[in-house]
Coordinates of C-alpha atoms and ligand atoms in Angstrom, one line a residue:
M3 CA 45.6 -67.4 -137.8
P4 CA 45.8 -67.5 -134.0
K5 CA 44.6 -70.7 -132.4
A6 CA 42.7 -69.2 -129.5
Q7 CA 39.0 -68.3 -129.7
L8 CA 38.4 -64.7 -128.6
I9 CA 36.0 -64.1 -125.7
D10 CA 34.0 -61.1 -126.9
G11 CA 33.6 -59.0 -123.7
K12 CA 32.0 -56.2 -125.6
A13 CA 29.2 -58.4 -127.0
I14 CA 28.6 -60.1 -123.7
A15 CA 28.5 -56.7 -121.9
Q16 CA 26.1 -55.5 -124.5
A17 CA 23.7 -58.4 -123.7
I18 CA 23.9 -57.6 -120.0
H19 CA 23.2 -53.9 -120.7
Q20 CA 20.1 -54.9 -122.6
E21 CA 18.9 -56.8 -119.5
T22 CA 19.8 -53.8 -117.3
A23 CA 17.9 -51.4 -119.6
A24 CA 14.8 -53.6 -119.3
R25 CA 15.1 -53.5 -115.5
V26 CA 15.5 -49.7 -115.5
S27 CA 12.3 -49.4 -117.6
V28 CA 10.4 -51.4 -115.1
L29 CA 11.7 -49.2 -112.3
K30 CA 10.8 -46.1 -114.2
S31 CA 7.3 -47.4 -114.9
R32 CA 6.9 -47.4 -111.1
G33 CA 8.2 -43.9 -110.7
I34 CA 11.8 -44.8 -109.6
V35 CA 14.8 -43.4 -111.5
P36 CA 17.9 -45.4 -110.5
G37 CA 20.6 -43.0 -109.4
L38 CA 24.4 -43.6 -109.4
T39 CA 26.8 -41.0 -108.0
F40 CA 30.5 -41.1 -108.7
V41 CA 33.1 -39.5 -106.5
R42 CA 36.5 -38.8 -107.9
V43 CA 39.3 -37.2 -105.8
G44 CA 42.2 -35.7 -107.7
E45 CA 43.2 -35.8 -111.4
D46 CA 44.5 -39.3 -112.0
P47 CA 44.1 -39.6 -115.8
A48 CA 43.1 -43.3 -115.8
S49 CA 40.4 -42.6 -113.1
Q50 CA 39.1 -39.6 -115.1
S51 CA 38.7 -41.9 -118.2
Y52 CA 37.1 -44.7 -116.2
V53 CA 34.6 -42.5 -114.5
R54 CA 33.7 -40.7 -117.8
M55 CA 33.0 -44.1 -119.5
K56 CA 30.9 -45.4 -116.6
G57 CA 28.9 -42.2 -116.4
K58 CA 28.2 -42.2 -120.1
K59 CA 27.0 -45.8 -120.0
A60 CA 24.8 -45.0 -117.0
Q61 CA 23.1 -42.2 -118.9
E62 CA 22.6 -44.4 -122.0
L63 CA 20.7 -46.9 -119.8
G64 CA 18.5 -44.3 -118.2
I65 CA 20.3 -44.3 -114.9
K66 CA 20.6 -40.8 -113.5
S67 CA 24.3 -40.3 -112.9
E68 CA 26.2 -37.5 -111.3
T69 CA 30.0 -37.1 -110.9
I70 CA 31.4 -35.2 -108.0
V71 CA 35.1 -34.2 -108.5
L72 CA 37.0 -33.1 -105.5
P73 CA 40.5 -31.6 -105.4
E74 CA 43.5 -33.8 -104.6
K75 CA 44.0 -32.0 -101.2
T76 CA 40.5 -32.9 -100.0
S77 CA 40.7 -34.2 -96.4
E78 CA 39.3 -37.5 -95.3
A79 CA 36.9 -35.7 -93.0
E80 CA 35.5 -33.7 -96.0
L81 CA 35.0 -36.9 -98.0
L82 CA 33.3 -38.6 -95.1
V83 CA 30.8 -35.6 -94.8
L84 CA 30.0 -35.9 -98.5
L85 CA 29.4 -39.7 -98.2
A86 CA 27.1 -39.1 -95.2
K87 CA 25.0 -36.8 -97.5
L88 CA 24.9 -39.3 -100.3
N89 CA 24.1 -42.1 -97.9
A90 CA 21.1 -40.1 -96.7
D91 CA 19.9 -39.1 -100.2
A92 CA 17.0 -41.4 -101.3
G93 CA 17.6 -40.5 -105.0
V94 CA 21.1 -42.0 -104.9
H95 CA 20.9 -45.8 -105.1
G96 CA 24.6 -46.4 -105.8
I97 CA 27.7 -44.7 -104.7
L98 CA 31.1 -45.3 -106.3
V99 CA 34.3 -43.7 -104.9
Q100 CA 36.9 -44.2 -107.6
A101 CA 40.2 -45.8 -106.5
P102 CA 43.0 -45.0 -106.1
L103 CA 42.4 -42.3 -103.5
P104 CA 45.2 -39.8 -102.5
K105 CA 47.6 -41.3 -100.0
H106 CA 46.4 -39.2 -97.1
I107 CA 42.9 -40.8 -97.3
S108 CA 42.2 -44.3 -96.0
E109 CA 40.4 -46.3 -98.7
T110 CA 39.3 -48.8 -96.1
R111 CA 37.6 -46.1 -94.0
I112 CA 36.0 -44.6 -97.1
F113 CA 34.7 -47.9 -98.5
S114 CA 33.4 -48.8 -95.0
T115 CA 31.4 -45.5 -94.9
V116 CA 29.3 -46.1 -98.0
L117 CA 26.2 -47.9 -96.9
P118 CA 26.4 -51.6 -97.8
N119 CA 23.1 -51.3 -99.8
K120 CA 24.5 -48.5 -101.9
D121 CA 27.9 -50.1 -102.3
V122 CA 27.6 -51.0 -105.9
D123 CA 31.4 -51.5 -106.0
G124 CA 31.2 -54.4 -103.5
F125 CA 34.0 -52.9 -101.4
H126 CA 32.2 -52.5 -98.0
P127 CA 33.4 -55.1 -95.4
V128 CA 29.9 -56.4 -95.1
N129 CA 29.7 -57.1 -98.8
V130 CA 33.3 -58.5 -98.8
G131 CA 32.2 -60.8 -95.9
K132 CA 29.1 -62.0 -97.6
L133 CA 31.1 -62.8 -100.7
L134 CA 33.6 -64.8 -98.7
L135 CA 30.9 -66.6 -96.7
G136 CA 28.9 -67.4 -99.9
E137 CA 25.9 -65.5 -98.5
P138 CA 23.5 -64.2 -101.1
G139 CA 22.2 -60.6 -101.2
G140 CA 25.5 -58.7 -101.2
F141 CA 27.2 -56.8 -104.0
K142 CA 30.2 -58.4 -105.6
P143 CA 33.1 -56.3 -106.9
C144 CA 32.5 -55.5 -110.6
T145 CA 35.6 -56.7 -112.3
P146 CA 35.7 -60.2 -110.8
A147 CA 31.9 -60.5 -111.1
G148 CA 32.3 -59.5 -114.7
I149 CA 35.0 -62.1 -115.3
H150 CA 32.8 -64.7 -113.7
E151 CA 30.0 -63.8 -116.1
L152 CA 32.4 -63.9 -119.1
L153 CA 33.3 -67.5 -118.1
I154 CA 29.6 -68.5 -117.5
R155 CA 28.3 -67.0 -120.7
S156 CA 31.2 -68.4 -122.8
K157 CA 30.4 -71.8 -121.3
I158 CA 33.9 -72.3 -119.8
S159 CA 33.3 -74.5 -116.8
T160 CA 35.2 -73.8 -113.6
E161 CA 33.9 -77.0 -111.9
G162 CA 37.0 -78.8 -110.6
A163 CA 39.1 -76.6 -112.9
H164 CA 42.5 -75.3 -111.7
V165 CA 42.2 -71.5 -111.8
V166 CA 45.4 -69.5 -111.3
I167 CA 45.0 -65.9 -110.5
L168 CA 48.0 -63.5 -110.8
G169 CA 47.6 -60.6 -108.3
R170 CA 46.2 -60.5 -104.8
G171 CA 44.6 -57.0 -104.8
N172 CA 41.3 -56.2 -103.1
I173 CA 39.6 -55.1 -106.3
V174 CA 40.3 -58.2 -108.5
G175 CA 42.6 -61.0 -107.2
K176 CA 41.2 -61.7 -103.7
P177 CA 37.5 -61.4 -104.6
M178 CA 38.0 -63.4 -107.8
A179 CA 39.4 -66.2 -105.7
A180 CA 36.5 -65.9 -103.3
I181 CA 33.9 -66.2 -106.1
L182 CA 35.5 -69.2 -107.8
V183 CA 36.3 -71.2 -104.7
Q184 CA 32.7 -71.2 -103.5
K185 CA 30.9 -74.5 -103.1
A186 CA 28.3 -73.4 -105.7
K187 CA 27.1 -73.8 -109.2
N188 CA 29.5 -72.1 -111.7
A189 CA 32.2 -72.1 -109.1
N190 CA 33.9 -75.2 -107.4
A191 CA 37.3 -74.3 -108.8
T192 CA 40.7 -75.2 -107.3
V193 CA 42.2 -71.7 -106.9
T194 CA 45.9 -70.8 -106.8
L195 CA 46.5 -67.1 -105.9
L196 CA 49.9 -65.9 -107.0
H197 CA 51.6 -62.6 -106.0
S198 CA 54.8 -60.8 -106.1
R199 CA 56.4 -63.0 -103.4
S200 CA 55.3 -66.3 -105.0
R201 CA 58.0 -68.8 -106.1
D202 CA 57.9 -70.7 -109.3
I203 CA 55.2 -68.4 -110.9
A204 CA 55.6 -69.7 -114.5
E205 CA 55.4 -73.3 -113.3
H206 CA 52.1 -72.6 -111.4
C207 CA 50.7 -70.8 -114.5
R208 CA 51.5 -73.7 -116.7
R209 CA 49.2 -75.9 -114.6
A210 CA 46.2 -73.5 -115.0
D211 CA 43.1 -74.5 -116.9
I212 CA 42.0 -70.9 -116.5
L213 CA 44.7 -68.2 -116.0
I214 CA 43.6 -64.7 -114.8
A215 CA 46.2 -62.0 -115.0
A216 CA 45.5 -59.1 -112.7
M217 CA 48.8 -58.0 -111.3
G218 CA 49.4 -54.8 -113.4
Q219 CA 52.6 -55.7 -115.2
A220 CA 52.8 -55.1 -118.9
E221 CA 52.8 -58.3 -121.0
F222 CA 53.9 -60.4 -118.0
V223 CA 52.3 -63.6 -119.2
K224 CA 54.3 -65.2 -122.0
A225 CA 53.3 -68.1 -124.3
D226 CA 55.5 -70.5 -122.4
M227 CA 53.5 -69.9 -119.2
V228 CA 50.3 -71.1 -120.7
K229 CA 49.1 -74.7 -120.9
P230 CA 47.9 -75.5 -124.5
G231 CA 44.1 -75.0 -124.7
A232 CA 43.9 -73.0 -121.5
T233 CA 41.6 -70.0 -121.0
V234 CA 43.5 -66.8 -120.4
I235 CA 41.8 -63.7 -119.0
D236 CA 43.7 -60.4 -119.2
V237 CA 42.6 -57.8 -116.6
G238 CA 45.6 -55.5 -117.0
V239 CA 45.6 -51.9 -118.2
N240 CA 49.2 -50.7 -118.3
R241 CA 50.5 -47.5 -119.8
V242 CA 53.8 -47.9 -121.6
N243 CA 55.8 -45.1 -123.1
D244 CA 55.5 -44.9 -126.9
T245 CA 56.9 -41.9 -128.7
A246 CA 55.2 -43.1 -131.9
D247 CA 51.8 -42.7 -130.3
P248 CA 50.4 -39.1 -130.3
R249 CA 49.5 -39.6 -126.6
G250 CA 53.1 -40.5 -125.8
Y251 CA 52.0 -43.9 -124.4
R252 CA 50.0 -46.9 -125.4
L253 CA 47.9 -49.3 -123.3
V254 CA 48.9 -52.9 -123.0
G255 CA 47.5 -55.8 -120.9
D256 CA 49.1 -58.2 -118.5
I257 CA 49.5 -60.8 -121.2
D258 CA 51.6 -61.0 -124.3
F259 CA 48.4 -61.2 -126.4
K260 CA 49.9 -62.2 -129.8
A261 CA 52.1 -65.0 -128.5
V262 CA 49.6 -66.3 -125.9
S263 CA 46.9 -66.4 -128.6
E264 CA 48.9 -69.1 -130.4
V265 CA 48.8 -71.4 -127.3
A266 CA 45.6 -70.7 -125.5
G267 CA 42.2 -72.2 -126.2
H268 CA 40.3 -69.0 -125.3
V269 CA 41.6 -65.5 -124.7
T270 CA 40.1 -62.1 -123.9
P271 CA 41.1 -59.2 -126.2
N272 CA 42.3 -56.1 -124.5
P273 CA 40.6 -53.7 -124.9
G274 CA 37.2 -55.3 -125.4
G275 CA 37.5 -58.1 -122.9
V276 CA 37.2 -57.5 -119.2
G277 CA 36.9 -53.7 -119.3
P278 CA 33.3 -53.6 -120.7
M279 CA 32.3 -56.3 -118.3
T280 CA 33.3 -54.2 -115.3
I281 CA 31.0 -51.5 -116.5
A282 CA 28.2 -53.9 -117.3
M283 CA 28.3 -55.3 -113.7
L284 CA 28.3 -51.9 -112.2
M285 CA 25.2 -50.9 -114.1
A286 CA 23.5 -54.2 -113.1
N287 CA 24.4 -53.7 -109.5
T288 CA 22.9 -50.2 -109.6
A289 CA 19.7 -51.6 -111.0
T290 CA 19.7 -54.2 -108.1
A291 CA 20.3 -51.4 -105.6
A292 CA 17.4 -49.4 -106.9
E293 CA 15.1 -52.5 -107.0
A294 CA 16.0 -53.3 -103.4
A295 CA 15.3 -49.7 -102.3
A296 CA 11.9 -49.9 -104.1
E297 CA 11.3 -53.3 -102.6
L298 CA 10.7 -54.7 -106.1
Ligands
GUN309 N1 39.7 -48.6 -109.5 C1 40.0 -49.6 -110.3 N2 38.9 -50.4 -110.5 C2 38.0 -49.9 -109.7 C3 36.6 -50.3 -109.5 O1 36.1 -51.3 -109.9 N3 35.9 -49.4 -108.7 C4 36.5 -48.3 -108.1 N4 35.7 -47.6 -107.3 N5 37.7 -48.0 -108.3 C5 38.4 -48.7 -109.1

């Protein structure tokens, strides 16, 4: 019997979906159908699967979703023209351009073009700025916002806690630090942000009350990097070759789940931990965007 209690991301996401479905019903009763458009460029297999899952959930909740798939060779100018059209379309409340984009397209330029009030991903500089400043009213990136909800709904306090985040990416690590460091209810954490150039990584990790692994390295966090009783959140989705699997690969997280479960107090399963929460926050953000557009 592993010692750690599992944080059931699937169940918590389901509770959020029920709340979102109720909000969608209110919108529809007033003649507004929330609309979410996905834009995917190229054929990255992980992106295909993520967009498919998000689109399916949107439909289930009564959100009108459309996926626009563009070829890998699409120019930045073509993508900007498409975004201008979606920005101007009153039926589209949320726009999500799936990352990563092909190398010849600037993600910063693309994310800066989606109108901030349709930026349900929370990647526009205005929304990033609001998050950093602790200003209300912006969209927060879905994965860190989902992890925050997981902690809140599992009653794991961040107040004065030492949170160590592995990974400084713009999608998870940096916004996660910004959320938890705020002088605010359910935040007030002491945050250490580790990255590939950090020294003494294991030592920092062992001092964490809450350890969030988001650096994209298969099973990087070992049991001896975890303080007994700590909360460990696994954000990683890594493909590792596995000839025994019919797909030729299997998916593993950023933590050595089995060994870490013997030491941690709480741990997220993977799959079934952070992933469903990312989708739940995206749907909730879309409902928020539609409510704001309808001035509800
Ligand atoms: N790629 C990995 N995670 C995300 C996400 O949350 N949103 C988008 N748009 N792309 C991603």
